[in-house]
Coordinates of C-alpha atoms in Angstrom, one line a residue:
M1 CA 5.5 -26.5 31.0
N2 CA 8.1 -24.7 28.8
L3 CA 8.4 -21.8 26.3
Q4 CA 8.9 -24.1 23.3
Q5 CA 5.4 -25.3 24.2
L6 CA 4.0 -21.8 24.5
R7 CA 5.6 -20.9 21.1
Y8 CA 4.0 -24.0 19.6
I9 CA 0.3 -23.3 20.7
T10 CA 0.6 -19.5 19.7
A11 CA 1.9 -20.2 16.3
V12 CA -0.9 -22.7 15.7
A13 CA -3.6 -20.2 16.9
R14 CA -2.0 -17.9 14.5
E15 CA -1.9 -20.1 11.6
G16 CA -5.7 -20.8 11.9
L17 CA -5.2 -24.2 13.7
N18 CA -3.1 -25.4 10.9
V19 CA -0.5 -27.4 12.5
T20 CA 1.7 -28.0 9.4
A21 CA 1.9 -24.3 8.5
A22 CA 2.9 -23.5 12.2
A23 CA 5.6 -26.2 12.1
D24 CA 7.0 -24.9 8.9
R25 CA 6.9 -21.3 10.5
L26 CA 8.8 -22.7 13.4
H27 CA 11.1 -24.8 11.4
T28 CA 10.2 -28.2 12.9
S29 CA 8.1 -31.1 12.2
Q30 CA 4.2 -31.3 12.4
P31 CA 4.4 -34.4 14.8
G32 CA 6.8 -32.8 17.1
V33 CA 4.3 -29.9 17.5
S34 CA 1.4 -32.1 18.0
K35 CA 3.3 -34.0 20.5
Q36 CA 4.3 -31.0 22.5
I37 CA 0.8 -29.4 22.6
R38 CA -0.7 -32.8 23.9
Q39 CA 2.1 -32.9 26.6
L40 CA 1.2 -29.4 27.6
E41 CA -2.8 -30.3 27.7
D42 CA -1.9 -33.1 29.7
E43 CA 0.1 -31.4 32.1
L44 CA -2.6 -28.2 32.5
G45 CA -5.4 -31.0 32.5
I46 CA -7.4 -28.9 29.8
Q47 CA -7.7 -29.1 26.2
I48 CA -6.5 -25.9 24.5
F49 CA -7.8 -27.0 21.2
E50 CA -11.0 -28.9 20.5
R51 CA -10.5 -31.8 17.9
S52 CA -12.4 -33.7 15.3
G53 CA -10.4 -36.8 14.7
K54 CA -6.8 -35.6 14.2
Q55 CA -7.8 -31.9 13.1
L56 CA -7.9 -29.0 15.3
V57 CA -11.3 -27.4 14.9
R58 CA -11.6 -24.6 17.4
I59 CA -9.9 -23.1 20.5
T60 CA -11.6 -23.8 23.8
A61 CA -12.5 -21.2 26.4
A62 CA -9.8 -22.4 28.5
G63 CA -7.5 -22.4 25.5
E64 CA -8.4 -18.6 24.8
A65 CA -7.2 -17.8 28.4
V66 CA -4.1 -20.0 28.2
L67 CA -3.1 -18.4 24.7
A68 CA -3.5 -14.7 26.1
L69 CA -1.3 -15.6 29.1
A70 CA 1.3 -17.4 26.4
N71 CA 1.3 -14.5 24.2
R72 CA 2.1 -12.0 27.0
T73 CA 4.7 -14.5 28.4
L74 CA 6.5 -14.6 25.0
V75 CA 6.5 -10.9 24.7
D76 CA 8.1 -10.6 28.3
V77 CA 10.6 -13.1 27.5
E78 CA 11.7 -11.2 24.3
E79 CA 11.8 -7.9 26.3
I80 CA 14.2 -9.8 28.9
R81 CA 16.6 -10.6 26.0
R82 CA 16.3 -7.1 24.6
T83 CA 16.9 -5.4 27.7
A84 CA 20.1 -7.6 28.3
H85 CA 21.1 -6.9 25.0
E86 CA 20.9 -3.0 25.4
Y87 CA 23.0 -3.2 28.3
R88 CA 25.4 -5.6 27.0
D89 CA 26.1 -3.9 23.7
P90 CA 23.9 -0.5 22.7
S91 CA 25.3 -0.2 19.4
H92 CA 24.6 -3.8 18.1
G93 CA 21.1 -5.3 17.4
S94 CA 18.1 -5.6 15.0
L95 CA 15.2 -3.6 14.1
S96 CA 12.4 -5.1 12.2
I97 CA 9.6 -2.9 10.6
A98 CA 6.3 -3.9 9.0
T99 CA 4.9 -1.7 6.4
T100 CA 3.3 -1.2 3.2
H101 CA 4.7 -1.0 -0.2
T102 CA 4.2 2.8 -0.4
Q103 CA 6.1 3.3 2.7
A104 CA 8.9 0.9 1.8
R105 CA 9.4 2.0 -1.9
Y106 CA 8.8 6.0 -1.4
V107 CA 9.3 7.0 2.0
L108 CA 11.7 4.9 4.0
P109 CA 14.6 4.4 1.4
R110 CA 16.3 7.7 2.6
I111 CA 15.5 7.1 6.2
V112 CA 17.0 3.7 6.3
S113 CA 19.9 4.7 4.2
H114 CA 20.8 7.4 6.9
F115 CA 20.0 5.0 9.8
A116 CA 22.1 2.3 8.3
R117 CA 25.3 4.6 7.9
R118 CA 24.8 5.7 11.6
Y119 CA 24.2 2.2 13.1
P120 CA 26.1 -0.3 10.9
N121 CA 25.9 -2.9 13.4
V122 CA 22.1 -2.9 13.6
V123 CA 20.5 -5.4 11.1
L124 CA 17.2 -4.3 9.6
H125 CA 14.3 -6.4 8.6
M126 CA 11.6 -5.2 6.4
H127 CA 8.3 -6.9 6.3
Q128 CA 5.4 -5.8 3.8
G129 CA 1.7 -6.6 4.1
T130 CA -1.7 -5.4 4.3
P131 CA -2.4 -2.8 7.0
I132 CA -4.1 -5.5 9.1
Q133 CA -1.2 -7.9 8.7
I134 CA 1.3 -5.0 9.7
A135 CA -0.7 -4.2 12.8
E136 CA -1.0 -7.9 13.8
L137 CA 2.8 -8.3 13.4
A138 CA 3.5 -5.5 15.7
A139 CA 1.0 -6.5 18.3
S140 CA 2.2 -10.0 18.6
G141 CA 5.7 -8.9 18.9
E142 CA 6.9 -10.3 15.8
V143 CA 8.1 -7.0 14.6
D144 CA 9.2 -3.9 16.4
F145 CA 7.5 -1.1 14.4
A146 CA 4.4 -1.0 12.2
I147 CA 4.1 1.9 9.9
A148 CA 0.9 2.3 7.9
T149 CA -2.2 4.6 7.4
E150 CA -5.2 2.4 7.6
A151 CA -6.6 0.0 10.5
M152 CA -3.8 0.8 13.0
E153 CA -6.4 2.3 15.3
H154 CA -8.2 -0.9 15.8
F155 CA -5.2 -2.3 17.9
E156 CA -5.5 -1.4 21.4
E157 CA -2.2 -3.4 22.0
L158 CA -0.3 -0.7 20.0
V159 CA 1.0 2.7 20.9
M160 CA 0.2 4.8 17.9
M161 CA 1.7 8.1 17.1
P162 CA 1.1 10.3 14.0
C163 CA 4.0 10.8 11.6
Y164 CA 2.9 12.9 8.7
R165 CA 0.3 13.6 6.4
W166 CA -0.2 13.1 2.7
N167 CA -2.8 13.3 -0.1
R168 CA -3.4 11.9 -3.6
A169 CA -2.6 12.6 -7.4
I170 CA -4.5 11.7 -10.4
V171 CA -2.0 9.9 -12.7
T172 CA -2.7 9.9 -16.3
P173 CA -0.8 9.7 -19.7
C174 CA 0.3 13.3 -20.4
D175 CA -2.2 13.6 -23.4
H176 CA -5.4 12.9 -21.4
P177 CA -8.1 15.2 -21.5
L178 CA -8.5 15.5 -17.6
R179 CA -5.4 17.5 -17.9
D180 CA -7.4 20.4 -19.4
V181 CA -10.3 20.3 -16.7
Q182 CA -9.7 23.5 -14.5
P183 CA -10.7 23.2 -11.8
L184 CA -10.3 19.4 -11.5
T185 CA -13.4 17.9 -10.0
L186 CA -14.6 14.6 -8.7
E187 CA -17.3 14.7 -11.2
A188 CA -14.7 14.8 -13.9
V189 CA -12.6 12.2 -12.4
A190 CA -15.7 9.7 -12.2
E191 CA -16.1 9.9 -15.9
Y192 CA -13.2 7.7 -16.6
P193 CA -12.4 4.1 -15.3
I194 CA -10.4 4.3 -12.1
L195 CA -7.3 2.5 -11.1
T196 CA -6.4 2.5 -7.4
Y197 CA -5.5 0.7 -4.2
V198 CA -7.2 -2.4 -2.9
F199 CA -9.5 -1.4 0.0
G200 CA -7.7 -1.3 3.2
F201 CA -4.5 0.0 1.6
T202 CA -2.8 3.5 1.7
G203 CA -5.8 5.8 2.3
R204 CA -8.4 4.0 0.4
S205 CA -11.2 4.7 2.8
R206 CA -10.8 8.5 2.3
L207 CA -11.1 8.2 -1.3
D208 CA -14.0 6.0 -1.3
A209 CA -15.6 8.6 1.3
A210 CA -15.0 11.6 -1.0
F211 CA -16.8 10.0 -3.9
K212 CA -19.9 8.9 -1.6
Q213 CA -20.1 12.3 -0.2
R214 CA -20.9 13.7 -3.5
G215 CA -23.3 11.0 -4.4
L216 CA -20.7 9.5 -7.0
E217 CA -20.1 6.1 -7.8
P218 CA -16.7 5.8 -9.5
R219 CA -16.0 2.8 -11.9
V220 CA -13.1 1.1 -10.3
V221 CA -11.8 -1.4 -12.7
F222 CA -8.4 -2.3 -11.4
T223 CA -7.0 -2.3 -7.6
A224 CA -3.6 -3.3 -6.5
S225 CA -1.5 -2.6 -3.3
D226 CA 1.5 -1.4 -5.3
A227 CA 1.5 2.1 -6.8
D228 CA 4.1 1.0 -9.4
V229 CA 1.6 -1.8 -10.6
I230 CA -1.3 0.9 -10.8
K231 CA 0.9 3.0 -12.9
T232 CA 1.9 0.2 -15.2
Y233 CA -1.7 -0.4 -16.1
V234 CA -2.6 3.4 -16.5
R235 CA 0.3 3.3 -19.3
L236 CA -1.6 0.2 -20.8
G237 CA -4.7 2.6 -21.2
L238 CA -6.9 0.9 -18.6
G239 CA -7.9 4.3 -17.0
V240 CA -6.6 7.0 -14.6
G241 CA -4.7 6.2 -11.6
I242 CA -5.3 7.5 -8.2
V243 CA -2.3 7.0 -5.9
A244 CA -0.5 8.7 -3.1
R245 CA 1.2 12.0 -4.3
M246 CA 4.4 10.5 -3.0
A247 CA 4.3 7.7 -5.5
Y248 CA 4.6 9.9 -8.5
D249 CA 8.2 10.8 -9.4
A250 CA 8.6 13.2 -12.2
E251 CA 12.0 11.9 -13.0
I252 CA 11.1 8.3 -13.4
D253 CA 7.6 8.5 -14.6
T254 CA 8.4 10.8 -17.5
D255 CA 5.7 9.3 -19.6
L256 CA 2.8 10.0 -17.0
C257 CA 1.6 13.2 -15.6
A258 CA 0.2 13.9 -12.0
L259 CA -2.8 16.1 -11.4
D260 CA -2.9 17.4 -7.9
A261 CA -6.0 16.1 -6.1
G262 CA -5.3 17.4 -2.5
H263 CA -8.5 19.5 -2.9
L264 CA -10.6 16.5 -3.7
F265 CA -9.7 14.3 -1.0
A266 CA -9.3 14.6 2.9
P267 CA -5.7 14.0 3.9
S268 CA -4.6 10.9 5.4
T269 CA -2.2 10.5 8.4
T270 CA 0.7 7.8 8.3
K271 CA 1.4 6.5 11.9
I272 CA 4.1 4.5 13.6
G273 CA 3.1 2.0 16.2
F274 CA 4.6 -0.4 18.5
R275 CA 3.4 -2.8 21.0
R276 CA 2.6 -1.8 24.9
G277 CA 5.4 -2.8 27.1
I278 CA 8.3 -2.9 24.6
T279 CA 11.8 -1.7 25.7
L280 CA 12.8 0.9 23.0
R281 CA 16.5 0.6 22.7
G282 CA 18.5 4.0 21.9
Y283 CA 18.6 3.2 18.0
M284 CA 15.0 2.7 17.9
Y285 CA 14.3 6.2 19.5
D286 CA 16.6 7.6 16.8
F287 CA 14.9 5.7 13.9
I288 CA 11.5 7.0 15.1
A289 CA 12.9 10.8 15.1
E290 CA 14.4 10.2 11.7
F291 CA 11.1 9.0 10.4
A292 CA 9.0 11.9 12.2
P293 CA 11.3 14.5 13.6
H294 CA 8.6 15.9 16.0
L295 CA 8.7 12.3 17.6
D296 CA 11.7 13.1 20.0
R297 CA 12.3 10.8 23.0
E298 CA 10.5 12.9 25.5
R299 CA 7.3 13.0 23.2
V300 CA 7.5 9.1 22.6
D301 CA 8.1 8.5 26.3
A302 CA 4.9 10.5 27.1
A303 CA 3.0 8.5 24.5
I304 CA 4.1 5.4 26.1
A305 CA 3.2 6.7 29.4
A306 CA -0.5 7.8 28.3
K307 CA -3.2 5.8 29.8
T308 CA -5.8 6.0 27.0
N309 CA -5.7 6.7 23.4
A310 CA -7.6 9.9 23.8
E311 CA -4.8 11.1 26.3
R312 CA -2.2 9.9 23.8
E313 CA -4.0 11.8 20.9
A314 CA -4.1 15.0 22.9
L315 CA -0.2 15.1 23.2
F316 CA -0.1 15.7 19.4
E317 CA -3.0 18.3 19.0
D318 CA -0.6 21.4 18.8
V319 CA 1.8 19.5 16.5
E320 CA 1.9 20.6 12.9
L321 CA 2.7 17.4 10.9
L322 CA 4.9 17.5 7.8
T323 CA 2.8 17.2 4.7
L324 CA 4.2 14.8 1.7

C-alpha cells in the first residue's frame, strides 16, 4: 500500500466513480489508475469498488470504510508537510481559498492586495464555485479556507467562524417606477419580474423566505451566480435585480440605481471555515484577521478547541459583526 494508491481511490470516489476524470485530475493515465486500484484491492483482500464489466458502479461497504481512513491519512500527510514547511521557512508558502464570485469580486480584492504586499513569498490560489463545492473543497483538504454564506453549516468537518453581515439592494434602471415607492415594500417588488442569484448562492434562501413569509410568489425570470451578469440583464430590461448590496458600485454602475432593501430581508452572515485538524501557519492567521478583524489568533484558537458547534457559536455571541 502507498500514498499514490490512496490518492487514486479518493480521486475516483470524488469524481463519481469516473476513472477517466480522476486520471485527468491527477495528470496520469486511466489504465494506470485502474491498475493501482486493483493492486490495492488485491493487497487488502477486499473490493473497494463494485464493478459491472469494466465500469465501477458503486462503493462497497468495505470501500466506504477504507476511503474514510484514506482521506484522513492524506490530510494528515499534508499537515506533516505543512508543519515542516512552517518551521523551515515561515514567510514562504501558499494559501488556497475557495469562495463565491461575490466574495472574489467585491470583498476580497482589497484584503488580498494588502496580504500580498505583506507576504510577497506566499502564492495565492483562488477557486470559485457553489457554496456546496466550496465547503467540499475545504473539507477534503483541497483548499485551506472556504468563504461563503450558504451551505457551510452542513459540513461537520469544518471549523466555521462568522465574519460579517450583509444585506441586499434592489437594482433597477434609474427611471424605474420602484424608485418612487416610499416606503419600498416586498409587495411592490413582487409586481415586477425578478433577476437574482441561483438558489444556494449568496443568501438566496433568505430572499425566498422573506417572500414566502408575506405570502408572495415572486416572478423570478432569470438567475445567475454572478452579480455582474444579473446587472447586465437588468440593463437589458428583463426585470429588477436583487443582489448583495456590496455588488453595486455607484462609480461603475452609473446607469443603474440601487434601492436599499435592508428592511425587506433578514441579513445574511458570511463565514470563513477550514477543516478540523489543519495546522494554521502564521500568515493564515493574519489573512483571517485581515478578512474579519474580530477573528484574532486567540479567538481562532478558541474556535478550533471548541468541542461542539454550539460551544463554538457561543464564542461569538458578544461579537458585533461588521455590516457591509
